[in-house]
CSV table of C-alpha atoms in Angstrom, one decimal:
chain,number,residue,atom,x,y,z
A,1,UNK,CA,10.7,10.2,0.2
A,2,UNK,CA,7.6,11.3,-1.0
A,3,UNK,CA,4.2,9.2,-0.9
A,4,UNK,CA,2.3,8.6,-3.8
A,5,UNK,CA,0.0,6.0,-5.5
A,6,UNK,CA,1.6,3.0,-6.0
A,7,UNK,CA,4.7,3.1,-3.5
A,8,UNK,CA,5.2,0.5,-1.2
A,9,UNK,CA,5.2,1.0,2.5
A,10,UNK,CA,5.4,-0.7,5.7
A,11,UNK,CA,3.0,-0.2,8.8
A,12,UNK,CA,4.9,1.0,11.9
A,13,UNK,CA,2.0,1.1,14.2
A,14,UNK,CA,-1.1,-1.0,15.1
A,15,UNK,CA,-2.3,-4.3,14.7
A,16,UNK,CA,-0.9,-4.4,11.0
A,17,UNK,CA,2.9,-3.5,12.3
A,18,UNK,CA,5.8,-5.0,10.2
A,19,UNK,CA,3.1,-5.4,7.4
A,20,UNK,CA,3.8,-4.3,3.8
A,21,UNK,CA,0.9,-2.1,1.6
A,22,UNK,CA,0.4,-0.5,-1.6
A,23,UNK,CA,-0.6,3.0,-1.4
A,24,UNK,CA,-3.7,3.2,-3.5
A,25,UNK,CA,-4.3,7.1,-2.6
A,26,UNK,CA,-3.3,10.2,-0.4
A,27,UNK,CA,-5.7,12.5,1.2
A,28,UNK,CA,-4.1,15.0,3.7
A,29,UNK,CA,-2.6,13.4,6.5
A,30,UNK,CA,-3.8,10.0,5.4
A,31,UNK,CA,-3.1,7.1,2.8
A,32,UNK,CA,-5.6,4.2,1.6
A,33,UNK,CA,-3.7,1.6,1.9
A,34,UNK,CA,-4.0,-2.2,0.7
A,35,UNK,CA,-2.5,-5.5,0.7
A,36,UNK,CA,-5.2,-7.5,-1.4
A,37,UNK,CA,-5.1,-10.3,1.2
A,38,UNK,CA,-6.3,-8.7,4.7
A,39,UNK,CA,-7.1,-5.3,3.3
A,40,UNK,CA,-8.8,-5.8,-0.1
A,41,UNK,CA,-8.8,-2.9,-2.7
A,42,UNK,CA,-12.6,-2.3,-2.0
A,43,UNK,CA,-12.4,-1.9,1.6
A,44,UNK,CA,-8.8,-0.2,2.1
A,45,UNK,CA,-7.2,0.7,5.5
A,46,UNK,CA,-7.2,4.7,6.1
A,47,UNK,CA,-3.8,5.1,7.8
A,48,UNK,CA,-1.8,8.2,9.1
A,49,UNK,CA,1.2,9.0,7.0
A,50,UNK,CA,3.3,9.2,10.4
A,51,UNK,CA,2.6,5.2,11.3
A,52,UNK,CA,4.1,4.2,7.9
A,53,UNK,CA,7.2,4.0,6.4
A,54,UNK,CA,8.0,4.6,2.9
A,55,UNK,CA,10.4,2.1,1.3
A,56,UNK,CA,12.2,2.7,-2.1
A,57,UNK,CA,10.0,0.3,-3.9
A,58,UNK,CA,7.8,1.3,-6.6
A,59,UNK,CA,5.4,-0.6,-8.7
A,60,UNK,CA,4.7,0.6,-12.3
A,61,UNK,CA,2.3,-1.9,-13.1
A,62,UNK,CA,-0.2,-1.3,-9.9
A,63,UNK,CA,0.0,2.8,-10.4
A,64,UNK,CA,-0.8,2.2,-13.9
A,65,UNK,CA,-3.9,0.0,-13.0
A,66,UNK,CA,-4.8,2.6,-10.7
A,67,UNK,CA,-5.2,5.1,-13.0
A,68,UNK,CA,-7.2,3.1,-15.1
A,69,UNK,CA,-9.0,1.8,-12.1
A,70,UNK,CA,-8.8,-1.7,-12.8
A,71,UNK,CA,-6.4,-2.9,-9.7
A,72,UNK,CA,-7.2,-6.2,-8.5
A,73,UNK,CA,-6.6,-7.9,-4.9
A,74,UNK,CA,-4.9,-10.8,-7.0
A,75,UNK,CA,-2.3,-8.2,-8.6
A,76,UNK,CA,-1.3,-6.7,-5.6
A,77,UNK,CA,-0.9,-9.9,-3.4
A,78,UNK,CA,1.4,-11.2,-6.8
A,79,UNK,CA,3.1,-7.8,-6.6
A,80,UNK,CA,4.0,-7.8,-2.8
A,81,UNK,CA,5.1,-11.4,-2.8
A,82,UNK,CA,7.9,-10.7,-5.4
A,83,UNK,CA,9.4,-8.2,-2.8
A,84,UNK,CA,10.2,-11.0,-0.4
């Protein structure tokens, strides 16, 4: 599966292993990811793509917010909570 902004991923390595995140942007072999709780939108985690497992979930509303640059931490938390 392709990885792009708005896609839900799961960390497979590191302290944040098995946590769900939303991809904010893709920069070469790295992604900027956030969950709105531990990793906020204003301080996203830079993580190698090989350390992420891409899920089939994609959040249209988050992708639209990213395009408009109006994504919020509460919006991320709320969207990720609906997946559980």
